[in-house]
mmCIF file of C-alpha atoms and ligand atoms in Angstrom:
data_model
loop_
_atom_site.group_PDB
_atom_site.id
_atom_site.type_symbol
_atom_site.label_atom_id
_atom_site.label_comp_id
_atom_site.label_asym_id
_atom_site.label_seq_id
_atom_site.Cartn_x
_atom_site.Cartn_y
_atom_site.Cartn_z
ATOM 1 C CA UNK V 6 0.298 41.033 -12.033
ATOM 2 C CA UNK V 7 3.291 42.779 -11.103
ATOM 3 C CA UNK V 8 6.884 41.227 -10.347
ATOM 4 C CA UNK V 9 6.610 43.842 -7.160
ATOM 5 C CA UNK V 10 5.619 42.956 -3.925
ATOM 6 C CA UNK V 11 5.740 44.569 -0.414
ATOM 7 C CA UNK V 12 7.153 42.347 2.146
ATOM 8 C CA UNK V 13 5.822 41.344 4.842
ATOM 9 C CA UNK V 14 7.159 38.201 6.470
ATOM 10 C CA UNK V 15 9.906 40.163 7.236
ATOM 11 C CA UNK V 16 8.122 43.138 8.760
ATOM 12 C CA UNK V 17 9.607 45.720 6.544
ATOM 13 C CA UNK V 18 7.968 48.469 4.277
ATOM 14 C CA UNK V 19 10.370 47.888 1.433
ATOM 15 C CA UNK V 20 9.352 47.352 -1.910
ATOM 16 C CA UNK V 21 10.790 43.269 -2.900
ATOM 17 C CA UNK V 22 10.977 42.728 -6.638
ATOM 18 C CA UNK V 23 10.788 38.709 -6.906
ATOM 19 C CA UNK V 24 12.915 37.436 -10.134
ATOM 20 C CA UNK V 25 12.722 34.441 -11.999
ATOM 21 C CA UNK V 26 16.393 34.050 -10.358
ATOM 22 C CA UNK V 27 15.059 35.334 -6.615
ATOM 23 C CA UNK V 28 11.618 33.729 -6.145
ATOM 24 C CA UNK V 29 13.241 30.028 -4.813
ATOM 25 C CA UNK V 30 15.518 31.916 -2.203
ATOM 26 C CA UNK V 31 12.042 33.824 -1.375
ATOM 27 C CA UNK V 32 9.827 31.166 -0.866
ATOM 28 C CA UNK V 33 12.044 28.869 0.698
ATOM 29 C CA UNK V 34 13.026 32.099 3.233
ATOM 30 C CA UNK V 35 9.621 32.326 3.646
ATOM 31 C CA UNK V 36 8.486 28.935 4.431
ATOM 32 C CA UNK V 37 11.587 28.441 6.704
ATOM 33 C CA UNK V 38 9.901 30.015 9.380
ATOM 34 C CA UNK V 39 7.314 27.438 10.046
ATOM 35 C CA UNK V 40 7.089 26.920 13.610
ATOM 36 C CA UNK V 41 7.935 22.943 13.905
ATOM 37 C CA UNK V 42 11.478 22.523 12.510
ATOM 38 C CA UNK V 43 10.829 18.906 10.582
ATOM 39 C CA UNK V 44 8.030 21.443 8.627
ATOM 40 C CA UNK V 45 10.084 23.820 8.164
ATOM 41 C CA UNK V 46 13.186 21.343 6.897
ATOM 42 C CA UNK V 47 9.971 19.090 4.815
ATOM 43 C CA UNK V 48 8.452 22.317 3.322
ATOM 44 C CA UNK V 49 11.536 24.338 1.905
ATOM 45 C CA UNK V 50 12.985 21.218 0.623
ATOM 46 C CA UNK V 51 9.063 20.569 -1.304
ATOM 47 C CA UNK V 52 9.577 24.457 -2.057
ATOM 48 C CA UNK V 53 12.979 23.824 -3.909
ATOM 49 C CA UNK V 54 12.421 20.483 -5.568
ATOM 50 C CA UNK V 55 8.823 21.975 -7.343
ATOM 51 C CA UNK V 56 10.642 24.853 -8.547
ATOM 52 C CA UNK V 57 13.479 22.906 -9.726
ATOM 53 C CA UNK V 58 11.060 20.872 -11.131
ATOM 54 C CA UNK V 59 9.055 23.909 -12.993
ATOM 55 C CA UNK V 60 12.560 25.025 -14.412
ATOM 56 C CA UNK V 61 14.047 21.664 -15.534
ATOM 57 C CA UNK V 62 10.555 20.997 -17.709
ATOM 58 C CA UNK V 63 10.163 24.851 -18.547
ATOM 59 C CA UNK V 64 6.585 23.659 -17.419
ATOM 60 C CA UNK V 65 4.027 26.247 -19.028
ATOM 61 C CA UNK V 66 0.728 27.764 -17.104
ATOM 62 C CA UNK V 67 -1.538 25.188 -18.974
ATOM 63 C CA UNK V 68 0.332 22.381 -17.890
ATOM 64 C CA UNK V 69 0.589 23.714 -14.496
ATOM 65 C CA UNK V 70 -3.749 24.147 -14.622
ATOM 66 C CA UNK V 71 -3.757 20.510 -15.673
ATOM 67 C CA UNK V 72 -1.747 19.126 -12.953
ATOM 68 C CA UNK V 73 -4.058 21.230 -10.910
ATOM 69 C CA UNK V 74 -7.042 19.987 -12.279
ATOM 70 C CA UNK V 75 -6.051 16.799 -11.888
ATOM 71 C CA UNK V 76 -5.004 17.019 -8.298
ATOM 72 C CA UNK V 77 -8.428 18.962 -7.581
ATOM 73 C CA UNK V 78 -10.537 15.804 -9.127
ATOM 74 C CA UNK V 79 -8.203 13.248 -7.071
ATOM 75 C CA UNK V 80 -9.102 15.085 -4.225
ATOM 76 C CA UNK V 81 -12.805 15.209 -5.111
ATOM 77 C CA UNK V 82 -13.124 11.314 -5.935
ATOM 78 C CA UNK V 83 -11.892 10.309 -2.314
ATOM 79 C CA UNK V 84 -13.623 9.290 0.482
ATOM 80 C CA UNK V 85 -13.514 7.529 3.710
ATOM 81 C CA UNK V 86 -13.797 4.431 1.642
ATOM 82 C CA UNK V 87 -11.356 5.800 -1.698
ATOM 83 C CA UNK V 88 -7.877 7.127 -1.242
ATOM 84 C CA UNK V 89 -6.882 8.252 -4.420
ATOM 85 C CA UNK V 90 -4.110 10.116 -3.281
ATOM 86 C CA UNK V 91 -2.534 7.208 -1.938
ATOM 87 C CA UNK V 92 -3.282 5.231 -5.129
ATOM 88 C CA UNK V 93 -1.460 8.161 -7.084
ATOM 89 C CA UNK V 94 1.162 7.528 -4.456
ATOM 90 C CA UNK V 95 1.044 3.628 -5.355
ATOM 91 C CA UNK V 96 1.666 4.248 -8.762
ATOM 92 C CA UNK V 97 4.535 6.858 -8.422
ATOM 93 C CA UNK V 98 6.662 4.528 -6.682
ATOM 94 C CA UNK V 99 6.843 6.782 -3.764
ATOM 95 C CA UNK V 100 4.643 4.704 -1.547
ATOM 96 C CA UNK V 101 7.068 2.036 -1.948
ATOM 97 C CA UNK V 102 10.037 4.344 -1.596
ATOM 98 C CA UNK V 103 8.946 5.861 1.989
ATOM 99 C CA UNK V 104 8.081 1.846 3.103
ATOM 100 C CA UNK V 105 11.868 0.445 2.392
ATOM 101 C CA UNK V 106 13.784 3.763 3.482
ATOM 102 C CA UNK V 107 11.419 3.430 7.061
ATOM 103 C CA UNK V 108 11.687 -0.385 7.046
ATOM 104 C CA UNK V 109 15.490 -1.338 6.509
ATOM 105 C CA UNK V 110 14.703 -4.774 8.164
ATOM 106 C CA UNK V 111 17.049 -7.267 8.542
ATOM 107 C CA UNK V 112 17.308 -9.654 5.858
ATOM 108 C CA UNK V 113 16.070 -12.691 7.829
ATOM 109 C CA UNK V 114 12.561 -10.713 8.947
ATOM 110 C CA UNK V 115 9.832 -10.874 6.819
ATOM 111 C CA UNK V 116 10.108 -7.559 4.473
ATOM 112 C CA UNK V 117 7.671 -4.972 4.294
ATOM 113 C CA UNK V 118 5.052 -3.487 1.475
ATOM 114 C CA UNK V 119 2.674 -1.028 0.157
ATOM 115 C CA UNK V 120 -0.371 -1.046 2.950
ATOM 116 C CA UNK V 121 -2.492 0.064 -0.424
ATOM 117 C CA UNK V 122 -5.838 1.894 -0.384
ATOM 118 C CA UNK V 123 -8.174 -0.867 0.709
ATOM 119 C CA UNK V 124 -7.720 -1.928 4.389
ATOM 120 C CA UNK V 125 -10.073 -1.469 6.785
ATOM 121 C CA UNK V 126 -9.953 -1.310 10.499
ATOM 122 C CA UNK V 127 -12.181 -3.596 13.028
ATOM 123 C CA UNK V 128 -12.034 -6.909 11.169
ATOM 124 C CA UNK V 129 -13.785 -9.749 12.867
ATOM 125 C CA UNK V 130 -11.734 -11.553 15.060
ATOM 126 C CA UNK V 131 -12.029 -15.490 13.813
ATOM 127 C CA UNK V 132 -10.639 -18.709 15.210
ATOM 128 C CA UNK V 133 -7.318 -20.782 14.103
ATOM 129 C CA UNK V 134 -8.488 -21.995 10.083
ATOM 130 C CA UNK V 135 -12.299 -20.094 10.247
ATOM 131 C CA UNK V 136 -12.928 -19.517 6.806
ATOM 132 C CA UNK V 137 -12.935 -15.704 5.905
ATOM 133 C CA UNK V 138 -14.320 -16.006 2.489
ATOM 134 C CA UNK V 139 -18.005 -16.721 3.991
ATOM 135 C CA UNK V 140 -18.655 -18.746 1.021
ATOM 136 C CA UNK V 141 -17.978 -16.310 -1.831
ATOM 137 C CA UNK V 142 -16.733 -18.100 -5.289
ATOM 138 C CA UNK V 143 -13.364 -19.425 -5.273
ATOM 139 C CA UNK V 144 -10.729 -21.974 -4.996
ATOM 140 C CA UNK V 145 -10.399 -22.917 -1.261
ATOM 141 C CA UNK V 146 -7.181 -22.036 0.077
ATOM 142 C CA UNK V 147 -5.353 -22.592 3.727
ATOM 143 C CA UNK V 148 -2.298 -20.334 4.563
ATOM 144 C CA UNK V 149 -1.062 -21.336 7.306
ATOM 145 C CA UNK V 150 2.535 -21.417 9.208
ATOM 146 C CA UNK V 151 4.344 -19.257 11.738
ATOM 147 C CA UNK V 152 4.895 -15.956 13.571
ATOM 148 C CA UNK V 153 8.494 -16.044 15.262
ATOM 149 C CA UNK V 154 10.917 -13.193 16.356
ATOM 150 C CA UNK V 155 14.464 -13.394 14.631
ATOM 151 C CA UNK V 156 16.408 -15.376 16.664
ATOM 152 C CA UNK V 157 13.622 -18.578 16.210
ATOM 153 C CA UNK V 158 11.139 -18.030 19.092
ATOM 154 C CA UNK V 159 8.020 -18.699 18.497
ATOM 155 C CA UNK V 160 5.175 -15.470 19.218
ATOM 156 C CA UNK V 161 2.426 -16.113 20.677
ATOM 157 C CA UNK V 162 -0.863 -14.548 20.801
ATOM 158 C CA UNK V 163 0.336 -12.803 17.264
ATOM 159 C CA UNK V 164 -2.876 -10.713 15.795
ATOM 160 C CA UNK V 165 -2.678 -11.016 11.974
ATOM 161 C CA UNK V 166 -4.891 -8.823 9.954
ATOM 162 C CA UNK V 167 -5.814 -10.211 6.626
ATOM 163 C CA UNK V 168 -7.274 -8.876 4.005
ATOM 164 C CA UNK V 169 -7.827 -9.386 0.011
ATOM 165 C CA UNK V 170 -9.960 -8.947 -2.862
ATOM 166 C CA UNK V 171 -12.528 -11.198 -4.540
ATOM 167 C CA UNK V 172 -12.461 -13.152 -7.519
ATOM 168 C CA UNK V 173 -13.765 -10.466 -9.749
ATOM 169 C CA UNK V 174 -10.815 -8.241 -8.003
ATOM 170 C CA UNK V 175 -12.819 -6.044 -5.880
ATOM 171 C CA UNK V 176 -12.608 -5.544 -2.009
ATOM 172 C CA UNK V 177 -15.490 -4.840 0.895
ATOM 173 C CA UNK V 178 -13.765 -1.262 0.416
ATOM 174 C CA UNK V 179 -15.150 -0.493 -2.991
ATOM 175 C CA UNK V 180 -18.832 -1.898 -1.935
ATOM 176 C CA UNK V 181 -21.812 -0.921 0.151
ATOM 177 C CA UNK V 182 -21.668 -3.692 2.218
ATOM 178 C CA UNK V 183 -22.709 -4.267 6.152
ATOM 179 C CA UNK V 184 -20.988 -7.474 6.663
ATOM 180 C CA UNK V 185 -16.293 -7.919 6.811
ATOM 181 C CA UNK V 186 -15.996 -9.843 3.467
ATOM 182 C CA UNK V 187 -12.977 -11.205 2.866
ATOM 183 C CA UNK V 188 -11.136 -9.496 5.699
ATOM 184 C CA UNK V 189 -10.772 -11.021 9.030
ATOM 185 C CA UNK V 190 -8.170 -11.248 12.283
ATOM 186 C CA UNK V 191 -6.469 -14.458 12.951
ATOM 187 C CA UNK V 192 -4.539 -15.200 16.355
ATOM 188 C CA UNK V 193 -1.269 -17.427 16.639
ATOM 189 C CA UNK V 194 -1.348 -20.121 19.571
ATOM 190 C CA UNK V 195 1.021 -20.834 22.008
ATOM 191 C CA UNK V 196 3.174 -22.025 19.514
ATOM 192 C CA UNK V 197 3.068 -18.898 17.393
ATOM 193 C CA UNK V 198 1.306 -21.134 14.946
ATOM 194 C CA UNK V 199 -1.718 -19.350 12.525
ATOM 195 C CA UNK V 200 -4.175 -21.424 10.019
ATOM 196 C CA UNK V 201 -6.663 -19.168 8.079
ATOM 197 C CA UNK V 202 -9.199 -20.395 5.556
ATOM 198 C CA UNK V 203 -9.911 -18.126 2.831
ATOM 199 C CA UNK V 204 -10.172 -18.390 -1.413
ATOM 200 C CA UNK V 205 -7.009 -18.473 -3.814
ATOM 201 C CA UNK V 206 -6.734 -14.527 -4.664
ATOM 202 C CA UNK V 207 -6.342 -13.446 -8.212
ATOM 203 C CA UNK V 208 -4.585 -10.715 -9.864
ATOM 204 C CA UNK V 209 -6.608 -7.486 -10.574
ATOM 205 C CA UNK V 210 -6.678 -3.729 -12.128
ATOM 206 C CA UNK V 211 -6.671 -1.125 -9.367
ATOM 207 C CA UNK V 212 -9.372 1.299 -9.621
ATOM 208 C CA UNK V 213 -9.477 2.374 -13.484
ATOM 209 C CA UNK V 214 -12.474 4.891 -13.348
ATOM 210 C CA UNK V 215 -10.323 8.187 -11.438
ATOM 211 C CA UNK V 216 -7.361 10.391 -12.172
ATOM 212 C CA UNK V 217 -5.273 7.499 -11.651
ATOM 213 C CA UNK V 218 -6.390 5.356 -14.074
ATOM 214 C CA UNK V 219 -7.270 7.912 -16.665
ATOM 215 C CA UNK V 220 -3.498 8.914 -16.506
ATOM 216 C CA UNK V 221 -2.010 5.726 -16.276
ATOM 217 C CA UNK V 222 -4.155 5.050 -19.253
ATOM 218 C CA UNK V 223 -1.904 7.526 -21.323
ATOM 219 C CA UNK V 224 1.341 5.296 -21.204
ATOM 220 C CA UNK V 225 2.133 1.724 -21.697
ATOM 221 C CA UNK V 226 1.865 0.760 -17.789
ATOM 222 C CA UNK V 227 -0.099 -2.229 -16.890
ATOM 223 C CA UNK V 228 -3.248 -1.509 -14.624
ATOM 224 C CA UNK V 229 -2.721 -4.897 -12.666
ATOM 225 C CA UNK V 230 -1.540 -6.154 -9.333
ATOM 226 C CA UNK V 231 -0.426 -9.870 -9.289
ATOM 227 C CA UNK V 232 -2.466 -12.202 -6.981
ATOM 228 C CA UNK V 233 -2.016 -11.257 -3.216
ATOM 229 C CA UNK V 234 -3.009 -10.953 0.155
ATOM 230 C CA UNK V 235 -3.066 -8.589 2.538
ATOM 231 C CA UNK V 236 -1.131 -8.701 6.046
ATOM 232 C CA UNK V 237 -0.921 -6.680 9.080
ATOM 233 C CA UNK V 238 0.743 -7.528 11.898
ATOM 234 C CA UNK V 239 0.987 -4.846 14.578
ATOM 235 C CA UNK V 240 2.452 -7.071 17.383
ATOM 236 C CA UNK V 241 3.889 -5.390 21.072
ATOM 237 C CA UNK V 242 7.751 -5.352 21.172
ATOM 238 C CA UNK V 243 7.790 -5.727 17.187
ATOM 239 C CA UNK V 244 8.729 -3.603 14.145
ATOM 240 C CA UNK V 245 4.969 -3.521 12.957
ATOM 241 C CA UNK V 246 4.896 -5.570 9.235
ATOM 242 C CA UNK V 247 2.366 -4.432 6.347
ATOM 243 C CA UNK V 248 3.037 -6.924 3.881
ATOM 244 C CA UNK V 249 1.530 -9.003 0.972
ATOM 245 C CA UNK V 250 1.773 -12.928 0.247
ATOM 246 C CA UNK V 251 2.065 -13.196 -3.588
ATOM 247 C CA UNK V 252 0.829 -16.324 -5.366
ATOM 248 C CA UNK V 253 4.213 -18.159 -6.943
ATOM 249 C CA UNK V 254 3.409 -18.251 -11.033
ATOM 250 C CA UNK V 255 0.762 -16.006 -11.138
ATOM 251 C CA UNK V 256 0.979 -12.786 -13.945
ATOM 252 C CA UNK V 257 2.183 -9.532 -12.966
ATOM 253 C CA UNK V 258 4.791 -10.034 -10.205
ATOM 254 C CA UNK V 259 7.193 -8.809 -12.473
ATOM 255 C CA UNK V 260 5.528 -5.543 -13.561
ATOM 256 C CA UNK V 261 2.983 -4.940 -10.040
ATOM 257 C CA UNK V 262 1.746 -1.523 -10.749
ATOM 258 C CA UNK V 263 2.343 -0.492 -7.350
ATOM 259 C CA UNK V 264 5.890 -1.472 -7.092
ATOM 260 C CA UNK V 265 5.149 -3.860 -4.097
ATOM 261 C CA UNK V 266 6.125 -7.697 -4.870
ATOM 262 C CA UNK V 267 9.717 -8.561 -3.057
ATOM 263 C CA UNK V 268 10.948 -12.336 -4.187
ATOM 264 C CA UNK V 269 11.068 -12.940 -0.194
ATOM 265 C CA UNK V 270 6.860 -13.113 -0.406
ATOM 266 C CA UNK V 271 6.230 -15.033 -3.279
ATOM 267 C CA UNK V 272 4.978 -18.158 -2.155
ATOM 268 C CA UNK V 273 3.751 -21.548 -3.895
ATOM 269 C CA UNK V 274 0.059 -22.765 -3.491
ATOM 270 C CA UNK V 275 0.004 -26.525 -3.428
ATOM 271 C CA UNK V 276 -2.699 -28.071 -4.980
ATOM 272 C CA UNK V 277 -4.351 -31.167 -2.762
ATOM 273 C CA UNK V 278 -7.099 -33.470 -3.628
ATOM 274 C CA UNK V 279 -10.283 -33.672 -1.546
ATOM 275 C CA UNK V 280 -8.743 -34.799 1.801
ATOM 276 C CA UNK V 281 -7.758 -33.553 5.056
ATOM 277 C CA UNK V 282 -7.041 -29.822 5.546
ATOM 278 C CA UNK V 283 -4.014 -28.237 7.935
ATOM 279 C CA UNK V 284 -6.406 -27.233 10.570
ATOM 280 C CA UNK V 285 -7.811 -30.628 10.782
ATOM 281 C CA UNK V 286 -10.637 -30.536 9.248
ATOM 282 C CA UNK V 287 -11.801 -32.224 5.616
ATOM 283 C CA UNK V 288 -12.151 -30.484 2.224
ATOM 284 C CA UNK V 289 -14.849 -32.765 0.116
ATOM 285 C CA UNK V 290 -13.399 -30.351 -3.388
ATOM 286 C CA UNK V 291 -9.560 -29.642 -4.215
ATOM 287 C CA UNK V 292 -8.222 -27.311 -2.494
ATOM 288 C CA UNK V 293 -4.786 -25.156 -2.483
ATOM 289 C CA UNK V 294 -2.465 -24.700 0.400
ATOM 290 C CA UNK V 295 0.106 -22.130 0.969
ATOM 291 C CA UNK V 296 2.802 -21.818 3.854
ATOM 292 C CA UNK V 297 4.485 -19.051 4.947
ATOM 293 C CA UNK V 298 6.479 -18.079 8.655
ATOM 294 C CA UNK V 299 6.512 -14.504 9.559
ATOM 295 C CA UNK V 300 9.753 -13.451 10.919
ATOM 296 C CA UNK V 301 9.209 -10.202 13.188
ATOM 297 C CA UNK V 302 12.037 -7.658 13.617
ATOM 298 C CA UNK V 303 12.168 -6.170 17.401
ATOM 299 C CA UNK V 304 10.370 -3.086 17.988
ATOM 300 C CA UNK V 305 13.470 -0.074 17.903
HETATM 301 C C1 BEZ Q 4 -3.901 -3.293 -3.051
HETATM 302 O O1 BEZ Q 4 -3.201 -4.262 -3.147
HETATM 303 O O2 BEZ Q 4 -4.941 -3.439 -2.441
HETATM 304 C C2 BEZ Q 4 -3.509 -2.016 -3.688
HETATM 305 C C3 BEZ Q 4 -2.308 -1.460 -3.370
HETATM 306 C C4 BEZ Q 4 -1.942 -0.286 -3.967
HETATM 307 C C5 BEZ Q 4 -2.790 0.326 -4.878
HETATM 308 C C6 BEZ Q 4 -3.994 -0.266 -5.195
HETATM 309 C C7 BEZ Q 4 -4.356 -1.446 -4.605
HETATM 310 FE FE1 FE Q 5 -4.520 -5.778 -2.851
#
């Protein structure tokens, strides 16, 4: 190859010798003219920051065909089911980055976290303390509490989407299953009250066996998430809130691998004796209860 080029972006016949000291003005010239101006302003400022990358680590071509490489099997181990990219996200810190700098809540609303790889849409819709761990292994556990806006008042009709992994760490995501396991929707009443029945969540490795984990396994970072469950709350005239619930005690929350525990959701499970539950009803083994009120920011 050649360090000579004939423009063309440009429309002129000239002969354009690209430098080691030219090519950034170049490409960022170049990709300036996308049509859109938020691509154009996203894509010359991904143009400077690789090459100022490339210069600050003198990175050589078989480094560069790694990265490649790697990139190419992270694309080639997702699916509709596996999102490795936005594992490799996780793990950067970025997805946790782009979450607070889009979700500057106020302090009193419930804060926001990493949505992760392993939600899916079209849970079943369940009744106020239904039990969404269908009888898989576990310690049974009742979250219940609130959904109110910020100045106190109640919401009702609140859809919360919950979702978490089992005891052996693994969501409905990573199996072939037919059935919602351990994902359902839960509705707040007319007093923006909620009540869902599900098993105490334990901490887990994310996905080990990709690009991820293969590079994560070349440093001294921990592979595991501390204990957790999933929320979404995507309610009219509200900020909508991706967050987690985080089991108070429990290993990890101070080195989460994806960045995502906030003090504001740790929570404590209480442990009960066979007795009466919070939605009424009667547990005839221990059981574990956990409270938490979700404070909404308005919507703008
Ligand atoms: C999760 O909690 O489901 C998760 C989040 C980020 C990366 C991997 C897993
Ligand atoms: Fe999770």
């Amino acid at each position: 190859m050649t360090g000579t080029t004939t423009g063309t972006t440009t429309g002129t016949t000239q002969p354009v010798t690209v430098t080691e000291d030219t090519i950034t003005d170049a490409a960022v010239a170049r990709w300036a003219t996308a049509h859109d101006p938020r691509t154009a302003e996203l894509l010359t400022a991904l143009v400077r920051h690789l090459h100022d990358f490339a210069r600050e680590t003198r990175l050589t071509e078989d480094e560069w065909m790694a990265a490649v490489r790697w990139l190419t099997a992270t694309g080639q181990i997702s699916d509709d089911k596996r999102e490795e990219f936005i594992l490799a996200s996780d793990v950067l810190g970025l997805s946790m980055l782009v979450v607070q700098q889009n979700h500057r809540l106020d302090p009193a609303a419930t804060p926001a976290t990493v949505l992760g790889p392993f939600h899916i849409d079209g849970s079943p819709e369940l009744g106020s303390g239904a039990d969404m761990s269908d009888g898989l292994p576990g310690e049974p556990l009742w979250v219940h509490g609130t959904v109110t806006a910020l100045d106190g008042s109640p919401v009702p009709g609140a859809v919360l989407d919950v979702w978490q992994s089992d005891a052996d760490g693994t969501y409905e995501a990573q199996l072939d299953v037919d059935e919602a396991r351990l994902r359902a929707k839960y509705t707040t009443d007319d007093q923006g009250r909620y009540c869902l029945r599900t098993i105490a969540p334990l901490g887990y490795a994310i996905p080990t066996d990709g690009p991820v984990g293969e590079l994560i396994g070349r440093t001294d970072i921990s592979h595991m998430r501390p204990a957790h469950i999933h929320f979404l709350l995507a309610v009219p005239g509200f900020e909508p809130l991706i967050t987690h619930l985080f089991r108070e005690g429990t290993e990890y929350l101070d080195s989460d691998v994806v960045f995502g525990v906030k003090r504001e959701l740790v929570v404590g499970f209480t442990r009960h004796e066979p007795g009466p539950t919070p939605d009424g009803g009667h547990c005839g083994t221990p059981w574990l209860e956990a409270r938490y009120d979700f404070v909404l920011q308005p919507a703008g």
